[in-house]
XYZ file of C-alpha atoms in Angstrom:
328
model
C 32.910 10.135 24.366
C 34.414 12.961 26.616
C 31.938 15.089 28.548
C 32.872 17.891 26.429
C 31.490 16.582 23.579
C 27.752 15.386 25.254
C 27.566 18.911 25.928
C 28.043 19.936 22.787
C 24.995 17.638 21.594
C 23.538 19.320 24.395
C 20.384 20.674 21.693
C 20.031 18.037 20.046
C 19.752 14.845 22.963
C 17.213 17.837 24.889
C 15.189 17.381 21.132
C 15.007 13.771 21.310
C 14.028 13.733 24.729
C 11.138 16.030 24.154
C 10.214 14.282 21.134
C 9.938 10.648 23.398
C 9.042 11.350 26.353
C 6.130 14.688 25.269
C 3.476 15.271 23.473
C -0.161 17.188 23.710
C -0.846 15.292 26.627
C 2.269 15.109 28.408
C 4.222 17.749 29.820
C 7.861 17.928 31.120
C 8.854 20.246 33.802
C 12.169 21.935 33.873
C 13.300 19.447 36.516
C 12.641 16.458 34.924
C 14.354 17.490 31.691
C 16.832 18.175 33.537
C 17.367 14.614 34.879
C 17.006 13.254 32.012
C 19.693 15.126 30.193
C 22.110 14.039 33.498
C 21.236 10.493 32.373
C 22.987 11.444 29.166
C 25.588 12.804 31.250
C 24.952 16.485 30.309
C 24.846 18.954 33.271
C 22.646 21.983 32.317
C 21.609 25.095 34.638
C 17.835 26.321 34.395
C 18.396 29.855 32.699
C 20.638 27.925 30.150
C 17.736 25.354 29.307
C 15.115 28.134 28.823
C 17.787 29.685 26.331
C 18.407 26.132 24.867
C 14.272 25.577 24.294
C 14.257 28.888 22.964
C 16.368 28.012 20.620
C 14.912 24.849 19.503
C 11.915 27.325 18.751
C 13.838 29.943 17.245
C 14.767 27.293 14.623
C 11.022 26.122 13.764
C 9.608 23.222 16.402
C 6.676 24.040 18.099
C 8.044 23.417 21.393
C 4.590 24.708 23.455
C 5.462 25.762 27.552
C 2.080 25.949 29.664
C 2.261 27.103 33.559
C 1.748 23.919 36.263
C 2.097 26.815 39.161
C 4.388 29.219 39.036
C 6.732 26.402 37.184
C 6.976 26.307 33.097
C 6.364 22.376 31.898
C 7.217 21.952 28.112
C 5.950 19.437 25.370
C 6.845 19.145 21.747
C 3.259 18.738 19.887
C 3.594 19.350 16.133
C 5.251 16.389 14.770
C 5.723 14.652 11.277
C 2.713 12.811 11.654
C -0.469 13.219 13.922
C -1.275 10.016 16.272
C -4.125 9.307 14.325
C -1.834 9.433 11.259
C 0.321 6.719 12.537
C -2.758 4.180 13.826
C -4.071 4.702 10.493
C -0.701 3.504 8.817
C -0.548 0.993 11.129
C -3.917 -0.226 10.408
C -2.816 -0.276 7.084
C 0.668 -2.381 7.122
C -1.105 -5.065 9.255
C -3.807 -5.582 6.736
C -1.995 -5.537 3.945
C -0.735 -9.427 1.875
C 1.713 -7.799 0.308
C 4.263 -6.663 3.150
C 6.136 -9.817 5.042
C 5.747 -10.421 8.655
C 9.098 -9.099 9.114
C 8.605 -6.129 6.916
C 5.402 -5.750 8.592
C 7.250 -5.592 12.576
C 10.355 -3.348 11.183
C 7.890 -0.653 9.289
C 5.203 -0.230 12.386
C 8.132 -0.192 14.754
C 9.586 2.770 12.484
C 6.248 4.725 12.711
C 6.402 3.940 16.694
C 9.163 5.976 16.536
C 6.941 9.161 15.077
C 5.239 9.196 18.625
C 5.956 9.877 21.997
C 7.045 6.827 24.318
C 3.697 7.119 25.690
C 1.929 7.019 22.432
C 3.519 4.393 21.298
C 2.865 2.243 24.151
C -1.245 3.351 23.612
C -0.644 2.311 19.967
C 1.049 -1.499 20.786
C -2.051 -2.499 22.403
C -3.351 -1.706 19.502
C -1.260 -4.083 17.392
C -3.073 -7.634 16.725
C -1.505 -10.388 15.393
C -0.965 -10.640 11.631
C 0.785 -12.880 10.113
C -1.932 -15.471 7.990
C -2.497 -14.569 5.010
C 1.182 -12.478 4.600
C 3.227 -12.978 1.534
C 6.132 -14.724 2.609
C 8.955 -14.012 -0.228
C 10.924 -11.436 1.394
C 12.939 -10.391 -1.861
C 9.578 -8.570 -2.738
C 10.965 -5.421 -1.677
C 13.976 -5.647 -4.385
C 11.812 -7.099 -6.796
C 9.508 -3.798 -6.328
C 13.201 -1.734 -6.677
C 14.345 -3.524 -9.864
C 11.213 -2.791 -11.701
C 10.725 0.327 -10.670
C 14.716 1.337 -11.981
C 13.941 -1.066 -14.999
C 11.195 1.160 -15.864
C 13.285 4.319 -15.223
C 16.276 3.256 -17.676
C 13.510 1.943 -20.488
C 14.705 -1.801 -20.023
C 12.950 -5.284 -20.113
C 13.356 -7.770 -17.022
C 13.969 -11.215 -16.567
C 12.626 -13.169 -13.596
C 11.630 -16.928 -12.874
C 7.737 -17.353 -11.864
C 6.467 -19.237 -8.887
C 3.379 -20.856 -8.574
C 1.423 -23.296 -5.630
C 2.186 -26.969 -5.758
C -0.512 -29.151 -4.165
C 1.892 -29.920 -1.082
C 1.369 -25.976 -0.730
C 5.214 -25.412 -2.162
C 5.912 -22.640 -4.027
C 7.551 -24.106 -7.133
C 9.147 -22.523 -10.465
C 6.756 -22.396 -13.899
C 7.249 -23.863 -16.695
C 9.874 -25.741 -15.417
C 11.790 -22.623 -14.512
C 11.372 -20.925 -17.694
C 13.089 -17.066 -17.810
C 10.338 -14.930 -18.473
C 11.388 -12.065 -20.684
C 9.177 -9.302 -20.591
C 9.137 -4.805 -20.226
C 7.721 -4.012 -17.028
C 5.549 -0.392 -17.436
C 3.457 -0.063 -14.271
C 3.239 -1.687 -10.993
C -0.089 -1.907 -9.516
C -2.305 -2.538 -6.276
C -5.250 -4.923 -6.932
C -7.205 -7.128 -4.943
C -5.114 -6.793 -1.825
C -2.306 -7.872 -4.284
C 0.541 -5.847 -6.071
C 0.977 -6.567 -9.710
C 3.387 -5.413 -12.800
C 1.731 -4.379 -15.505
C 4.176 -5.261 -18.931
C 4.336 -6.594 -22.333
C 4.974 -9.418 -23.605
C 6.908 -9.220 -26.707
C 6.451 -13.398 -27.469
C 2.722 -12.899 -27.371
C 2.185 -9.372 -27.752
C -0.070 -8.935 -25.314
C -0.125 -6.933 -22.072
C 0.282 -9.144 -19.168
C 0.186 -9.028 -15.262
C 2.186 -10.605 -13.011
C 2.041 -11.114 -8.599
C 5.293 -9.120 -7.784
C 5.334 -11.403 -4.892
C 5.631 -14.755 -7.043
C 8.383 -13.048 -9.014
C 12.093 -14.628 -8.056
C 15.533 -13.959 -9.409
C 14.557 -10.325 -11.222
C 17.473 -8.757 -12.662
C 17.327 -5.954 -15.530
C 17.962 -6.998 -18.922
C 20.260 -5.373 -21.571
C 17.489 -4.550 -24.118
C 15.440 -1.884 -24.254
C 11.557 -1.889 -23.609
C 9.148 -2.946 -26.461
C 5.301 -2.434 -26.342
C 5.190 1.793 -25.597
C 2.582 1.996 -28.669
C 0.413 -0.077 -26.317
C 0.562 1.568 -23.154
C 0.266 4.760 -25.137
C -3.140 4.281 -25.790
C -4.016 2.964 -22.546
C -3.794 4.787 -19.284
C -2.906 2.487 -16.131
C -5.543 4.123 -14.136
C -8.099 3.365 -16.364
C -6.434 0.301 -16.815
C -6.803 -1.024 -13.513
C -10.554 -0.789 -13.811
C -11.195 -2.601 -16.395
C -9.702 -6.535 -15.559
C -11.297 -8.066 -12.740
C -8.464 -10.265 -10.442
C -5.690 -9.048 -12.958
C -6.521 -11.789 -15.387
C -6.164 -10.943 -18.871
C -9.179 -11.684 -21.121
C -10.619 -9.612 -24.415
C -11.440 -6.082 -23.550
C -14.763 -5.666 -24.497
C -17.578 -2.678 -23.820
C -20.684 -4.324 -21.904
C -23.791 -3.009 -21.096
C -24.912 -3.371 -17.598
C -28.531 -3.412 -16.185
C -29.344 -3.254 -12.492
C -31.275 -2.340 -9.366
C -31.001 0.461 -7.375
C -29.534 -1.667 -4.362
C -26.084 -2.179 -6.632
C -25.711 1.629 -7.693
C -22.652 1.555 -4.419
C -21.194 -1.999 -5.893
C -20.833 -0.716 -9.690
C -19.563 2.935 -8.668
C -17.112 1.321 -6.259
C -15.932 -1.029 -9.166
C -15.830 1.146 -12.112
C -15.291 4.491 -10.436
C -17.362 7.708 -10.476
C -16.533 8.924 -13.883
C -19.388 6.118 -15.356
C -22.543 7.477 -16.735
C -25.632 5.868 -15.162
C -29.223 6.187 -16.986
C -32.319 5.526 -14.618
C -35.102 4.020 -16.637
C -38.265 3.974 -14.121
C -36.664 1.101 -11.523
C -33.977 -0.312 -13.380
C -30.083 1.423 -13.848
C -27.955 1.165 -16.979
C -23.828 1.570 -17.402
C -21.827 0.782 -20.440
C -18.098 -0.290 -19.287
C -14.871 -1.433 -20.540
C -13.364 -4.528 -19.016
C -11.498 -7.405 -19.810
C -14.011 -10.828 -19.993
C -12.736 -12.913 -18.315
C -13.877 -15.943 -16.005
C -13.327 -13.220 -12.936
C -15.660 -10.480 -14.605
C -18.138 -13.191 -14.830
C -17.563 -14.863 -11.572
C -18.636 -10.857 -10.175
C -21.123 -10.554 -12.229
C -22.678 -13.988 -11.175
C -21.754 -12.803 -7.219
C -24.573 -10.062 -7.810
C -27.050 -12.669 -8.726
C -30.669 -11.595 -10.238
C -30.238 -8.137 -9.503
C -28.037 -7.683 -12.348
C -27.992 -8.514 -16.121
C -25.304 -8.197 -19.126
C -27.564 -6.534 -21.695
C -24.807 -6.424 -24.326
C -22.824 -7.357 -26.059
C -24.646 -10.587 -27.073
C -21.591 -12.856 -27.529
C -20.356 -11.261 -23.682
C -24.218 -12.622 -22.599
C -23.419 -15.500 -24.231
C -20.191 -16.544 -22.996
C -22.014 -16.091 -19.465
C -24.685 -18.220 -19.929
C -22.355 -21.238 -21.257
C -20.526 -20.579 -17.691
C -23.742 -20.761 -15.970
C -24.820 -24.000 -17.608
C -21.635 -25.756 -17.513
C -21.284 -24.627 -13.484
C -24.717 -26.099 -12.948
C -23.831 -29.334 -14.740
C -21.557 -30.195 -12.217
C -23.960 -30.049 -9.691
C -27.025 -32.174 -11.514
């Protein structure tokens, strides 16, 4: 590219440099702007790069100048995202199962990008190793895209479904069976991201790992099951199955001690009515029985009983019994 034309992007390379190499902390002097837009091969005189920062100002970045002497140094400090901001949404990415290793490295070294050179070399040392536990299908992404435009244009999906083989393979189920199904929601749970649809064959709403999804394409037909999902809101939803297994959705009466007020509000939410009875703490929920809701429930151990209803209680008392017969 002709010099000419570098000094034409004369604005915008003096942005990107103050956007790398300044922030709240760090302050360029005229001087060392000015060698740094020579590396770019732009030649710029000191009156003209006041007039160019003013600029930049003029059109909305908070370009703040401070006095080191009798010299001006510059730093841009307002950007998209505050450093604490981008550590948090780092923190985030490398805990979460559902983004790949390699989705993991190219989205943290994206937000990098929102800090200053220095920042970002602060925030690396901050970066541990992640990669057990990571999903490791990397078509997740366009699975996530397909439903999500399957759900805009009110059509059903087909996909094959993967399950764990004992040699720790991830194999095709039933036999690699299309399932056939109209995706409505998709949904974070458990450290896992679900879709939420209907099942036309068995007319029940059904959940399914986005991550164990393969081979997703959108169907021709339209969507079936909106009388369902009419009468059920996915928030709500969400609440109410335990591990995203599907079981029969039944209200249960829960009595407990003070010391599990934090476990049942952070499971149920805050909108739950609790009665105090001297010492003891009543809710009545909706969830889905399954083994899971049990499996919590048995987790909380004496501190908590199901007070109704009495064929919930008694559903977790035959799990009880038939768990301790394997151990006798």
């Amino acid at each position: 590219m002709e010099k000419g034309r570098y000094q034409k992007l004369k604005l915008l390379y003096l942005l990107e440099i103050l956007r790398d190499y300044s922030d709240e902390n760090t302050y360029l002097s005229v001087k060392e702007l000015t060698t740094l837009l020579l590396k770019k091969e732009i030649i710029v005189e000191r009156k003209t790069l006041y007039k160019d920062i003013e600029l930049i100002q003029d059109y909305g970045f908070n370009i703040v100048v401070e006095k080191n002497g009798r010299e001006n140094i510059y730093a841009l400090v307002e950007r998209e995202f505050e450093l604490a901001e981008v550590k948090m949404l780092i923190d985030v990415i490398q805990a979460s199962k559902f983004l790949t290793v390699k989705k993991s490295r190219d989205l943290i070294l994206k937000l990098k990008k929102l800090a200053s050179k220095k920042q970002a070399q602060k925030i690396q040392r901050q970066v541990y190793s992640f990669e057990e536990n990571k999903y490791i299908n990397e078509n997740i992404y366009y699975n996530v895209d397909a439903i999500h435009n399957a759900i805009a244009e009110n059509k059903k999906i087909d996909f094959n479904y993967w399950q764990w083989n004992y040699k720790k393979q991830m194999i095709d189920r039933k036999n690699g069976e299309v399932y056939n199904v109209s995706p409505f929601a998709l949904v974070w749970n458990d450290e896992n991201y679900y879709m939420v649809a209907f099942d036309a064959k068995t007319e029940l709403i059904k959940n399914y790992r986005v991550d164990k999804m393969r081979n997703v394409v959108i169907a021709n037909d339209d969507r079936v099951g909106h009388e369902k999902f009419q009468k059920e809101d996915i928030s709500s939803y969400s609440k109410k199955i335990f591990g995203m297994y599907g079981g029969t959705l039944e209200k249960v009466t829960l009595e407990f001690k003070e010391s599990l007020i934090g476990a049942i509000v952070d499971r149920f939410g805050k909108d739950i009515i609790i009665h105090k009875k001297d010492d003891i703490y009543q809710t009545s929920v909706e969830v889905m029985c399954s083994g899971h809701f049990l499996g919590w429930i048995f987790s909380l151990g004496n501190d908590i009983e199901i007070l109704a209803p009495q064929n919930v209680r008694d559903l977790y008392v035959e799990k009880v019994e038939n768990l301790l017969k394997k151990y006798k």
